JSON list of C-alpha atoms in Angstrom, two decimals:
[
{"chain": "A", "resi": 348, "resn": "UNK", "atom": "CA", "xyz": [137.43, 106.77, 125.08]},
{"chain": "A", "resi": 349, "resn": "UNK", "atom": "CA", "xyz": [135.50, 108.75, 122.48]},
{"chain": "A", "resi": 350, "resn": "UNK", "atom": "CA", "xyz": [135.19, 112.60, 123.42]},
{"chain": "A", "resi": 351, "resn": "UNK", "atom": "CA", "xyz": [131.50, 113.95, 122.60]},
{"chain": "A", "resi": 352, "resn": "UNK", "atom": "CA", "xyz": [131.27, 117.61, 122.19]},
{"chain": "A", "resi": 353, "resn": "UNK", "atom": "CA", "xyz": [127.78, 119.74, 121.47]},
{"chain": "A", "resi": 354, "resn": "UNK", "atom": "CA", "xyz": [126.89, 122.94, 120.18]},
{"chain": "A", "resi": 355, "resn": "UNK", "atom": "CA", "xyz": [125.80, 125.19, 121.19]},
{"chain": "A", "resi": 356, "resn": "UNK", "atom": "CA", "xyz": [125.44, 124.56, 125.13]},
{"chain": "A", "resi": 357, "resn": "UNK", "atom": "CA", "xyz": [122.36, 126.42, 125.51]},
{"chain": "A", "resi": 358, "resn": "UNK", "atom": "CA", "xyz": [120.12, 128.29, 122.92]},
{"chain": "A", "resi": 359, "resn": "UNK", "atom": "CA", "xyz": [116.52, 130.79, 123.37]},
{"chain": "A", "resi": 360, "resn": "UNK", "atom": "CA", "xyz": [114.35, 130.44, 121.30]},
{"chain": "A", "resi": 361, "resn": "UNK", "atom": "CA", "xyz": [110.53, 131.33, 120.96]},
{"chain": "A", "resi": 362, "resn": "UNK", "atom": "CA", "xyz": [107.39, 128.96, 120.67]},
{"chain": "A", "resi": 363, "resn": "UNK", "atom": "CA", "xyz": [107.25, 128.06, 117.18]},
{"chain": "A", "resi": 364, "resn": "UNK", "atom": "CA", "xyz": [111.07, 128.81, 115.70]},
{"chain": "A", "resi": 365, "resn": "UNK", "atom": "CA", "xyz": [113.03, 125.49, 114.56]},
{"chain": "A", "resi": 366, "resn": "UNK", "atom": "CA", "xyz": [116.67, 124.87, 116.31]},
{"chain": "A", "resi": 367, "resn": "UNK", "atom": "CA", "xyz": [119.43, 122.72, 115.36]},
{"chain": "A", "resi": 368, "resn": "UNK", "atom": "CA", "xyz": [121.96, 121.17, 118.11]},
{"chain": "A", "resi": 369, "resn": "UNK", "atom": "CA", "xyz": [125.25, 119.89, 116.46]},
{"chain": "A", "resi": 370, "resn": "UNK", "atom": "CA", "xyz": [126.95, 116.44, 118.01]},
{"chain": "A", "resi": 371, "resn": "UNK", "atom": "CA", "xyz": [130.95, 115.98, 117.35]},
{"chain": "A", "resi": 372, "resn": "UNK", "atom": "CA", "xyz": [132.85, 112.81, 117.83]},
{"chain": "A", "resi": 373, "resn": "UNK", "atom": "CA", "xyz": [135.92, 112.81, 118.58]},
{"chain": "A", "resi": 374, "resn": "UNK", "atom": "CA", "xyz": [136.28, 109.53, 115.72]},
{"chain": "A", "resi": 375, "resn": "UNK", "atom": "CA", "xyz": [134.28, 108.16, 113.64]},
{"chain": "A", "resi": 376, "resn": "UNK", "atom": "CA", "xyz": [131.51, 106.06, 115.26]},
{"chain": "A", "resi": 377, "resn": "UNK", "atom": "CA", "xyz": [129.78, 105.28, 112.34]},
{"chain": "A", "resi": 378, "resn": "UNK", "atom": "CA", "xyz": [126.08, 106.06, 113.13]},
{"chain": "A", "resi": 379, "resn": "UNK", "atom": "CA", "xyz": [125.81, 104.65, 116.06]},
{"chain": "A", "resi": 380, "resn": "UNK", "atom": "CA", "xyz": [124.78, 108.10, 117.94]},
{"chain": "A", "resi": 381, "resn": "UNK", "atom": "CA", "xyz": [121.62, 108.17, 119.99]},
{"chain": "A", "resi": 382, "resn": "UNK", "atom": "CA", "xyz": [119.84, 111.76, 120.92]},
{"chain": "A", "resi": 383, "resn": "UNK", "atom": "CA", "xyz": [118.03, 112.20, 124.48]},
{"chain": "A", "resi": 384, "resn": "UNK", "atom": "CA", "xyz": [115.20, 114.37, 125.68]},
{"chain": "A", "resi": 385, "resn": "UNK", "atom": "CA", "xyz": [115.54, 115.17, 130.08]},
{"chain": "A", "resi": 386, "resn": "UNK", "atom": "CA", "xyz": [113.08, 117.72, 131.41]},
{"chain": "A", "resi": 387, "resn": "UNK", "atom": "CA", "xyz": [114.06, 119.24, 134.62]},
{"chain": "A", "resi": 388, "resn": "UNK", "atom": "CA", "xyz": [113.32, 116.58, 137.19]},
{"chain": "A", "resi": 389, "resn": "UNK", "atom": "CA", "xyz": [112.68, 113.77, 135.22]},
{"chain": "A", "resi": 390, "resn": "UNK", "atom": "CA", "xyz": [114.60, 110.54, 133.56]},
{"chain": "A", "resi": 391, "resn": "UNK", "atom": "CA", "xyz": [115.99, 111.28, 130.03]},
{"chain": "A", "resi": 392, "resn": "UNK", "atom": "CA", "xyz": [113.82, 110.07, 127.15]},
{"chain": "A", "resi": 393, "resn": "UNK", "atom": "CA", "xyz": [115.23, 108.44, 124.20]},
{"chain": "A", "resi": 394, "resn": "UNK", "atom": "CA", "xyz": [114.59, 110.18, 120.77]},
{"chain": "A", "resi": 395, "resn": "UNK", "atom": "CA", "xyz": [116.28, 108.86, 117.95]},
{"chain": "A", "resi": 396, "resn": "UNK", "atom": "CA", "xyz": [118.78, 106.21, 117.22]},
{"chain": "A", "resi": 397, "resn": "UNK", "atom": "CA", "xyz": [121.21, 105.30, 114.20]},
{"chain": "A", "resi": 398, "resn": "UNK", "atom": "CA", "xyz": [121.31, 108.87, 114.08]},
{"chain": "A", "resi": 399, "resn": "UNK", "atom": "CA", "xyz": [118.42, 109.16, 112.28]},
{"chain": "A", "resi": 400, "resn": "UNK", "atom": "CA", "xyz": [115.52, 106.54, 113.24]},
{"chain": "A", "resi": 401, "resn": "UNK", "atom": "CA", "xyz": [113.04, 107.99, 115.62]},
{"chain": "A", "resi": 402, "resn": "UNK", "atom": "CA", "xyz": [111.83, 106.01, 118.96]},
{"chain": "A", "resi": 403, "resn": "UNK", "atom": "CA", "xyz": [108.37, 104.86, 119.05]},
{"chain": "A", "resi": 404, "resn": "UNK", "atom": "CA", "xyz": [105.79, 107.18, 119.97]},
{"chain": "A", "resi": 405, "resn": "UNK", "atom": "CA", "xyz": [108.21, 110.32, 118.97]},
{"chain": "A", "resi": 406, "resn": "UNK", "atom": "CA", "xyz": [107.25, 113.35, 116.67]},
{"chain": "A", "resi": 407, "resn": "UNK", "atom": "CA", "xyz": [108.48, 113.68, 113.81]},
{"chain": "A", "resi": 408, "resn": "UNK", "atom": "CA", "xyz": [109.23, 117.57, 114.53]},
{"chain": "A", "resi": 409, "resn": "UNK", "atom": "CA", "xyz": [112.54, 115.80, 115.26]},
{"chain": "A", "resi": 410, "resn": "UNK", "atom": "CA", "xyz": [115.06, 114.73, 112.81]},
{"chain": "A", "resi": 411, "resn": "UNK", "atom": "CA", "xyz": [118.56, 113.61, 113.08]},
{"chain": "A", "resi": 412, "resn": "UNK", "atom": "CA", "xyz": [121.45, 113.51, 110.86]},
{"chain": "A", "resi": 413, "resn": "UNK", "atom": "CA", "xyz": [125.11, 112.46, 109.92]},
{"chain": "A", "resi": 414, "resn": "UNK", "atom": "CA", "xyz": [127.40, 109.93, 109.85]},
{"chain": "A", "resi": 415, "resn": "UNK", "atom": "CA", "xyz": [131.03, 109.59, 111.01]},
{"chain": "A", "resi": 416, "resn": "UNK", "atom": "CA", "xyz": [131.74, 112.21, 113.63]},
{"chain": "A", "resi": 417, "resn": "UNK", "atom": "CA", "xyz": [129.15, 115.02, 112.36]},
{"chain": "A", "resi": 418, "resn": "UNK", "atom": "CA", "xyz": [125.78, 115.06, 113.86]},
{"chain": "A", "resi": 419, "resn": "UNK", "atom": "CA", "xyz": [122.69, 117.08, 114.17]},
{"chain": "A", "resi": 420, "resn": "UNK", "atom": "CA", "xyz": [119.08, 117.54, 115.75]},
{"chain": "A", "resi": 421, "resn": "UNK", "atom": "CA", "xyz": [116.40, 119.53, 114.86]},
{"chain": "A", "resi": 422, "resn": "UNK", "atom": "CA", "xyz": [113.72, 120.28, 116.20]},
{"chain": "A", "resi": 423, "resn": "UNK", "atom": "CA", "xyz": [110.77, 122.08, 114.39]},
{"chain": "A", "resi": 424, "resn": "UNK", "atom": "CA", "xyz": [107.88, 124.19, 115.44]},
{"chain": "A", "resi": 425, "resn": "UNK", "atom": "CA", "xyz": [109.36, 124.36, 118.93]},
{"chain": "A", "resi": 426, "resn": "UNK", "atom": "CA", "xyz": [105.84, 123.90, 121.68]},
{"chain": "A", "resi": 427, "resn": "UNK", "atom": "CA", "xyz": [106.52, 124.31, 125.43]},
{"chain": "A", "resi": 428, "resn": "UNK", "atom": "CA", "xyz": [106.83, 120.94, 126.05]},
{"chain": "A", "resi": 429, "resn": "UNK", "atom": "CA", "xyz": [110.43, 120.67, 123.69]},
{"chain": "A", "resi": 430, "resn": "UNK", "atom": "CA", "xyz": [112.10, 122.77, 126.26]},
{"chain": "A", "resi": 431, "resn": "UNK", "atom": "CA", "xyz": [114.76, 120.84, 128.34]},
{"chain": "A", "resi": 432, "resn": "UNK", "atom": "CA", "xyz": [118.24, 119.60, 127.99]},
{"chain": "A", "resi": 433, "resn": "UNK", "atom": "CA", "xyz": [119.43, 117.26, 124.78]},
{"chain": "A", "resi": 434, "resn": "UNK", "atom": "CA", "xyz": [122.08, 114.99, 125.18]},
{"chain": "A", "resi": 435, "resn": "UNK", "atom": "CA", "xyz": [123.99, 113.08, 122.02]},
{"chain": "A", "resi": 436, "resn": "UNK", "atom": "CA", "xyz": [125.83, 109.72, 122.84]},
{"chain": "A", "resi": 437, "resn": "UNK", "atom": "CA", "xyz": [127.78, 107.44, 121.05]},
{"chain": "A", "resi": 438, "resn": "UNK", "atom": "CA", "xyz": [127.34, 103.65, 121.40]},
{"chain": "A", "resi": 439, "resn": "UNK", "atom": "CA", "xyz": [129.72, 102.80, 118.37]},
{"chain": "A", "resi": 440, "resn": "UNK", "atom": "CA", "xyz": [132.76, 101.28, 121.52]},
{"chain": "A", "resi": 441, "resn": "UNK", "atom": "CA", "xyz": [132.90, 100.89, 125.16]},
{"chain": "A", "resi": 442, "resn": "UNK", "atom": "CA", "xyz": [132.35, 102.87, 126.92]},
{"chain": "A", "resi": 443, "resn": "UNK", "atom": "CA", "xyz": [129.43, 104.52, 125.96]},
{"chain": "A", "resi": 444, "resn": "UNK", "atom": "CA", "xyz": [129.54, 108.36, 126.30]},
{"chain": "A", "resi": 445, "resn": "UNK", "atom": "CA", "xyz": [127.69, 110.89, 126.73]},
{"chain": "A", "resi": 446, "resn": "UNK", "atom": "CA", "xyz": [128.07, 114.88, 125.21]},
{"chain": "A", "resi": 447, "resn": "UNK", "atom": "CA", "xyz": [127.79, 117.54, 128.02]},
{"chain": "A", "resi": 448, "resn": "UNK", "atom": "CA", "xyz": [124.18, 118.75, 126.95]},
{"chain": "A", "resi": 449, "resn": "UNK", "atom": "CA", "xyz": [122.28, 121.64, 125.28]},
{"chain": "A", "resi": 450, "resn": "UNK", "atom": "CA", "xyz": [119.95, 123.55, 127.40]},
{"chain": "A", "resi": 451, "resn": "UNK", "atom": "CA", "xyz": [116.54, 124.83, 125.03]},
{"chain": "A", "resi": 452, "resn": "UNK", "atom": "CA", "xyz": [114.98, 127.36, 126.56]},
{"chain": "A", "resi": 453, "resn": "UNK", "atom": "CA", "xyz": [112.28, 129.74, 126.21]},
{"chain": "A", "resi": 454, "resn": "UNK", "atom": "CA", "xyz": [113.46, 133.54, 124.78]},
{"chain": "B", "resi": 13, "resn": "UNK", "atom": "CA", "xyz": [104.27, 99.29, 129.13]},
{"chain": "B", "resi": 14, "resn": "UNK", "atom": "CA", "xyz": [107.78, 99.17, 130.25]},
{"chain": "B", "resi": 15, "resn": "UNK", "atom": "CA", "xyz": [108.81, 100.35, 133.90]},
{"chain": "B", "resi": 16, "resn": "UNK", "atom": "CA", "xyz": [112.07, 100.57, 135.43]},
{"chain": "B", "resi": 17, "resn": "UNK", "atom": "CA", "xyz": [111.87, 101.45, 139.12]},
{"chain": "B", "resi": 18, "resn": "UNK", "atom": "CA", "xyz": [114.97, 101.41, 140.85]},
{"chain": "B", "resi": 19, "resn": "UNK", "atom": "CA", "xyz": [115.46, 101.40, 144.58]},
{"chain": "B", "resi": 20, "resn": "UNK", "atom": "CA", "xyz": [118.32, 101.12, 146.95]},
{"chain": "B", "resi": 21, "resn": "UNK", "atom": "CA", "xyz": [119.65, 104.48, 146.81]},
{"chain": "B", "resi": 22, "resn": "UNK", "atom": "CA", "xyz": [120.61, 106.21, 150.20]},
{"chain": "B", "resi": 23, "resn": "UNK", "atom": "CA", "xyz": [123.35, 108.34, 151.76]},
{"chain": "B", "resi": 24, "resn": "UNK", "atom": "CA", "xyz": [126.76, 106.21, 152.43]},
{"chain": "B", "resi": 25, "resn": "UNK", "atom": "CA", "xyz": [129.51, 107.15, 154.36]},
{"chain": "B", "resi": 26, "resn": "UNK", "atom": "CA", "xyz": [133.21, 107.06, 152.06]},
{"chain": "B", "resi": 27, "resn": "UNK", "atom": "CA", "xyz": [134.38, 103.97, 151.86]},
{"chain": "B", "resi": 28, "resn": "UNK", "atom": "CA", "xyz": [130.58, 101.99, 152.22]},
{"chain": "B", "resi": 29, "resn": "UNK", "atom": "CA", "xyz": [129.01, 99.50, 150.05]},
{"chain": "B", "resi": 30, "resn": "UNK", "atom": "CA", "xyz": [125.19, 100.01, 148.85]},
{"chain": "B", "resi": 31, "resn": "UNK", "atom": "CA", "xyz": [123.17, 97.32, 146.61]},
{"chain": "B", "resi": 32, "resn": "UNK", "atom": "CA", "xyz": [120.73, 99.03, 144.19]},
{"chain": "B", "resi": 33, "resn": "UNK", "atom": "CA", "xyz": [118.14, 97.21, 142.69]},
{"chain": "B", "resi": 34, "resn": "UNK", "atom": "CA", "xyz": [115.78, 97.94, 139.85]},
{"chain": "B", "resi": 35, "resn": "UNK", "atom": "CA", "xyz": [112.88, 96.21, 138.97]},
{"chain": "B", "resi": 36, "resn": "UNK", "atom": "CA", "xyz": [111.70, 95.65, 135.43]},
{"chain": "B", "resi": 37, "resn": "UNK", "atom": "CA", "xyz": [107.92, 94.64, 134.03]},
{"chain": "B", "resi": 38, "resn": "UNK", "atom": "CA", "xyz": [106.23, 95.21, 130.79]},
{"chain": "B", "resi": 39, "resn": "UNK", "atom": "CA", "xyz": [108.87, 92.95, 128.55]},
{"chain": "B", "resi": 40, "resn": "UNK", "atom": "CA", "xyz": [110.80, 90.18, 128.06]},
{"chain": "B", "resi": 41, "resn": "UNK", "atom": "CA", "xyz": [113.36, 91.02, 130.50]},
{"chain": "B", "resi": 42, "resn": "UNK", "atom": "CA", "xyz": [115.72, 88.17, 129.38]},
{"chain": "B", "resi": 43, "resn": "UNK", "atom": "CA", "xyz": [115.85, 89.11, 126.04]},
{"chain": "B", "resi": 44, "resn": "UNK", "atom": "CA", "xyz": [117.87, 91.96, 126.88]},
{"chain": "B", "resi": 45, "resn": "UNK", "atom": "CA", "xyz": [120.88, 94.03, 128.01]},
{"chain": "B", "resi": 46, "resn": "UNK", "atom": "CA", "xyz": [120.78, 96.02, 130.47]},
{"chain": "B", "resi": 47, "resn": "UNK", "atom": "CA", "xyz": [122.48, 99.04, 131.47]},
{"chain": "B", "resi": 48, "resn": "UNK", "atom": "CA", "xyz": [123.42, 101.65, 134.92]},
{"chain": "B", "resi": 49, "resn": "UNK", "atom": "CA", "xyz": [124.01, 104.88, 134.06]},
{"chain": "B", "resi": 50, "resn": "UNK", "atom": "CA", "xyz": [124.38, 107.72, 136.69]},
{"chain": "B", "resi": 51, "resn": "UNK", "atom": "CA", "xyz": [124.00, 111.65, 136.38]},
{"chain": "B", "resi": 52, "resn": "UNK", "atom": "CA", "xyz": [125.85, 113.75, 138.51]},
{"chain": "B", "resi": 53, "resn": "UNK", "atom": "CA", "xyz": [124.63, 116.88, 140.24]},
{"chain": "B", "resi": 54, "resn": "UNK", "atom": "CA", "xyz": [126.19, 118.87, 137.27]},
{"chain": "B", "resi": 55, "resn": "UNK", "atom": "CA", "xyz": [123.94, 117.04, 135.55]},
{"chain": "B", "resi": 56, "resn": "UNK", "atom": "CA", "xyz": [126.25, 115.25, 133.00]},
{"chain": "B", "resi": 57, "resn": "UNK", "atom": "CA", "xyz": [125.63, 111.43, 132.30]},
{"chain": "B", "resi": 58, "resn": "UNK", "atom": "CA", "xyz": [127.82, 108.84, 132.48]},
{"chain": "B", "resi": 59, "resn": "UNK", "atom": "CA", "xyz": [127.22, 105.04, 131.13]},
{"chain": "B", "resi": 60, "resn": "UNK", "atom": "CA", "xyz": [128.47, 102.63, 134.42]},
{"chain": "B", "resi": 61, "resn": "UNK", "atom": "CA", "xyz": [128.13, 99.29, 133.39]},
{"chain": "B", "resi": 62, "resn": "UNK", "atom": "CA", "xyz": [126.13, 96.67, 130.57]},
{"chain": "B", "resi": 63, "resn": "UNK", "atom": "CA", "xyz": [125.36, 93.29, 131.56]},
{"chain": "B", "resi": 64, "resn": "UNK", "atom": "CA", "xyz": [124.33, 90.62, 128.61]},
{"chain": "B", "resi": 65, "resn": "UNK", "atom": "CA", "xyz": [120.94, 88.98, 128.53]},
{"chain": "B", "resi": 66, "resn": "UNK", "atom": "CA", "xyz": [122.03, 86.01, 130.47]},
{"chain": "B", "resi": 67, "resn": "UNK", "atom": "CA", "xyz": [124.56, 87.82, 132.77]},
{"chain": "B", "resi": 68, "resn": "UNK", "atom": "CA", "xyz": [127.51, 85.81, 130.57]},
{"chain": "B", "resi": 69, "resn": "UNK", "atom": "CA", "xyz": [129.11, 89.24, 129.74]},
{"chain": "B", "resi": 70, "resn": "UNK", "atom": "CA", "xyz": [129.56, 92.49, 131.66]},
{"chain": "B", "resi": 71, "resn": "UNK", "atom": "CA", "xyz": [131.47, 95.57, 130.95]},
{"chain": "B", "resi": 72, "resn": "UNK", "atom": "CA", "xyz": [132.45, 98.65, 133.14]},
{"chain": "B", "resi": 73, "resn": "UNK", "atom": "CA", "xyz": [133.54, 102.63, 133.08]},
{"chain": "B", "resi": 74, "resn": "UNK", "atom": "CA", "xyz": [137.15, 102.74, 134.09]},
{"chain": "B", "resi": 75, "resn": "UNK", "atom": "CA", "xyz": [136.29, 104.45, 137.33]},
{"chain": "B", "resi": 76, "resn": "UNK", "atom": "CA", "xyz": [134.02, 101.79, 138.78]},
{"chain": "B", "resi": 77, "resn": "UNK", "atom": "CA", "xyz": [136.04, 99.02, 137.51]},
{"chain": "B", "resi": 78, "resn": "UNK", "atom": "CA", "xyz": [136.79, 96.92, 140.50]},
{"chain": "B", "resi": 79, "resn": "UNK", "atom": "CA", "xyz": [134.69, 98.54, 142.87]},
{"chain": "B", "resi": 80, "resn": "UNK", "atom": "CA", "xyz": [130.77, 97.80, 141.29]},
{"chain": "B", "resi": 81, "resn": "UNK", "atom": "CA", "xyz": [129.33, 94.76, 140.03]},
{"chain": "B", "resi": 82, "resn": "UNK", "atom": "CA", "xyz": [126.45, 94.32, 137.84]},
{"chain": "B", "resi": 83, "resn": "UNK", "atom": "CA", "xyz": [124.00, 91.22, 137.93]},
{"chain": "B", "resi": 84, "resn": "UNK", "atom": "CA", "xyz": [120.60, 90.28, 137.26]},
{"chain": "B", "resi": 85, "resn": "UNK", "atom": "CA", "xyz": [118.55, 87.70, 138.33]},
{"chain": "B", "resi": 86, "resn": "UNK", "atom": "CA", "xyz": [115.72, 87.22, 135.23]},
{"chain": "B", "resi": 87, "resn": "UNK", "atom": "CA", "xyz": [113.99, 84.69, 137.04]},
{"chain": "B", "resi": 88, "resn": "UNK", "atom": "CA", "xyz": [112.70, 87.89, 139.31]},
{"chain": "B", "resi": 89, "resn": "UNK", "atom": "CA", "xyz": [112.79, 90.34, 136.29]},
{"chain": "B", "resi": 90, "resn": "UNK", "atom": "CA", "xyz": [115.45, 91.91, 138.43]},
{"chain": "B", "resi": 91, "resn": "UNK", "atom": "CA", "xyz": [118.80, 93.84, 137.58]},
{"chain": "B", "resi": 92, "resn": "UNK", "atom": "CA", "xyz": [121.58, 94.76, 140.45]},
{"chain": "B", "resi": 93, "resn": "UNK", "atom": "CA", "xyz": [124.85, 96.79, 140.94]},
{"chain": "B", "resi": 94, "resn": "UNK", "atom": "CA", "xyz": [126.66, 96.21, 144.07]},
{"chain": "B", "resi": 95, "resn": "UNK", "atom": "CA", "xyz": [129.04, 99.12, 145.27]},
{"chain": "B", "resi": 96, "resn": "UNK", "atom": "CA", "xyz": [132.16, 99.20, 146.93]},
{"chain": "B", "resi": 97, "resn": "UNK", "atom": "CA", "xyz": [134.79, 101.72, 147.98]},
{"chain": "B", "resi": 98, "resn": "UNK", "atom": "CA", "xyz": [132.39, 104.37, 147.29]},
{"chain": "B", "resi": 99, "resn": "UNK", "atom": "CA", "xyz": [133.97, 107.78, 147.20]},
{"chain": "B", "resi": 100, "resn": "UNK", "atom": "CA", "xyz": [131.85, 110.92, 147.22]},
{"chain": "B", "resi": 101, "resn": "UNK", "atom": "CA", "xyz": [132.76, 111.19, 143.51]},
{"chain": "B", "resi": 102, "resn": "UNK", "atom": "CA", "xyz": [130.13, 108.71, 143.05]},
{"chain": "B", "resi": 103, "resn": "UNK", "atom": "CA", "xyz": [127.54, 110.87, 144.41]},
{"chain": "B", "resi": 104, "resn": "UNK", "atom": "CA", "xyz": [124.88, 110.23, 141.35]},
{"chain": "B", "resi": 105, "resn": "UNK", "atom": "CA", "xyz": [121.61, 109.85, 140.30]},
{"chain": "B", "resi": 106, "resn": "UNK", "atom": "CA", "xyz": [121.55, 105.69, 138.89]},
{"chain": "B", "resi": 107, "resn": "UNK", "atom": "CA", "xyz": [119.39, 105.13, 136.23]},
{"chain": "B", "resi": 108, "resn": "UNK", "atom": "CA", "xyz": [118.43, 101.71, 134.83]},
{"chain": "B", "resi": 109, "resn": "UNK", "atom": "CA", "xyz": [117.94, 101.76, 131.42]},
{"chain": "B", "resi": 110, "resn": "UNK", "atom": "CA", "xyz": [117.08, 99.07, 128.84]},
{"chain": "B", "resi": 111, "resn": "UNK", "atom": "CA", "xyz": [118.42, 98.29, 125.56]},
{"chain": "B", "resi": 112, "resn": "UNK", "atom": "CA", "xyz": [117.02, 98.54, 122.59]},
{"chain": "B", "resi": 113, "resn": "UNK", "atom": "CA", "xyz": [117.75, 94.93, 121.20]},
{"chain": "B", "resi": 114, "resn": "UNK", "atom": "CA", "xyz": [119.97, 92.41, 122.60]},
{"chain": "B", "resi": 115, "resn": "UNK", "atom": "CA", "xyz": [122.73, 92.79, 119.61]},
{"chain": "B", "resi": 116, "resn": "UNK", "atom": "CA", "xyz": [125.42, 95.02, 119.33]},
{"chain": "B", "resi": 117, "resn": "UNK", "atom": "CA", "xyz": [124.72, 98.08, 117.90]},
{"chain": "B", "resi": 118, "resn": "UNK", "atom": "CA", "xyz": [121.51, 99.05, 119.83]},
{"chain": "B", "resi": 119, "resn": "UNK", "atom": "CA", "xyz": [121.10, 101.98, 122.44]},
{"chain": "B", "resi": 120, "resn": "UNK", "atom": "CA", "xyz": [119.01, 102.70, 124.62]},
{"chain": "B", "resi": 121, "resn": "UNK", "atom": "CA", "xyz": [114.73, 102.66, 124.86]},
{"chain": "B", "resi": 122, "resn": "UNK", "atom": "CA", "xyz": [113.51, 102.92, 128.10]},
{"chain": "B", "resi": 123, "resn": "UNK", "atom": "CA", "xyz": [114.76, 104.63, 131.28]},
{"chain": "B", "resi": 124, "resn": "UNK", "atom": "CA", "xyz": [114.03, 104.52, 135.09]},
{"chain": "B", "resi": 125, "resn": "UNK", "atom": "CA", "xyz": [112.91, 107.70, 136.61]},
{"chain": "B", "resi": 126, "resn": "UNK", "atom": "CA", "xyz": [116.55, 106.11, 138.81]},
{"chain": "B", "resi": 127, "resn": "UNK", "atom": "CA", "xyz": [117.89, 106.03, 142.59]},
{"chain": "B", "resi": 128, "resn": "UNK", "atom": "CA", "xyz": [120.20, 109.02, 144.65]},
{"chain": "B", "resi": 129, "resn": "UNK", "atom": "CA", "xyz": [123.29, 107.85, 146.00]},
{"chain": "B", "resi": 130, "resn": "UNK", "atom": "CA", "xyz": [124.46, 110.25, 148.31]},
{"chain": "B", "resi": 131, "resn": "UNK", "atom": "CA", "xyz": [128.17, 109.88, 149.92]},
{"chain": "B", "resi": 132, "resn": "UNK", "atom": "CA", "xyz": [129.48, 111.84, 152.26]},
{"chain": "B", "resi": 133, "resn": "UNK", "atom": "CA", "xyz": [130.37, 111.87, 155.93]}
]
């Protein structure tokens, strides 16, 4: 199975700043590598595939990056509704995993 | 607009069998794969199972192998996953979630808000 590591696993930051969250494979997967929104009591929401393509209906304060086994997400001009848990998964083989999370939350 | 509402979840005793169930509208449900995938109280996800458009092809985790089965019935706009041998290490929250296009290559667009399956004694 591919191993999906993130970095860092939680960050504070203030309303306004712009954060990046880094994504490792453990082998290349191309870019099939999907990022994921989940608010505290809610379903995750998909953000961008192909490492790069944003979802319908998505801002474009995010933007995604890499290829291979090197990704990243950032987020600009962080509002109080950005703060949450992001998830990176790779859907490059079976099965489909998920990295363990990074928590954004308010400094 | 798409909706996923899943239902079926409840507490088990180890060892049980549960059915979940999760009802799609909004799309062409038999245009695509679907998926389960299940968060655990530590909150990290874990993909459970695909099933192709017309149920032809399914795939499974290595832990469920064996145990759950996933089906749909498009006729009803309906996908399943029957469990078996549940063990309180599949104490999860089950999402349904859609896929983005029915070839390979595509992840996910659309989640349920998903179903608690609680085992335990």
């Amino acid at each position: 199975d591919i191993q999906m590591t993130q970095s860092p696993s939680s960050l504070s930051a203030f309303v306004g700043d712009s954060v990046t969250i880094t994504c490792r494979a453990s082998q290349g997967i191309n870019n099939y590598l999907a990022w994921f929104q989940q608010k505290p009591g809610k379903a995750p929401k998909s953000l961008i595939s192909a490492a790069s393509s944003l979802q319908s209906g998505v801002s474009s304060k995010f933007s995604g990056s890499g290829s291979g086994t090197d990704f990243t997400l950032t987020i600009n001009s962080l509002q109080p509704e950005d703060f949450g848990t992001y998830y990176c998964q790779q859907y490059n083989s079976l099965p489909w995993t998920f990295g363990p999370g990074t928590k954004v939350d308010l400094k | 607009e798409v909706q996923l509402v899943e239902s079926g979840g409840v507490v088990v005793q180890p060892g049980g069998s549960l059915r979940l169930s999760c009802a799609a509208s909004g799309f062409t449900f038999e245009d695509y794969s679907m998926h389960w995938v299940r968060q655990f109280p530590g909150k990290g996800l874990e993909w459970v199972s695909v099933i192709s458009w017309d149920g032809s092809d399914t795939h499974y985790t290595d832990s469920v192998r064996g145990r759950f089965t996933i089906s749909r019935d498009n006729g009803k706009n309906s996908l399943f996953l029957q469990m078996n041998s549940l063990s309180s290490d599949d104490t999860a929250l089950y999402y349904c979630v859609k896929q983005m296009a029915e070839t390979a290559g595509n992840s996910f667009d659309y989640w349920g808000q998903g179903t608690l399956v609680t085992v335990s004694s």
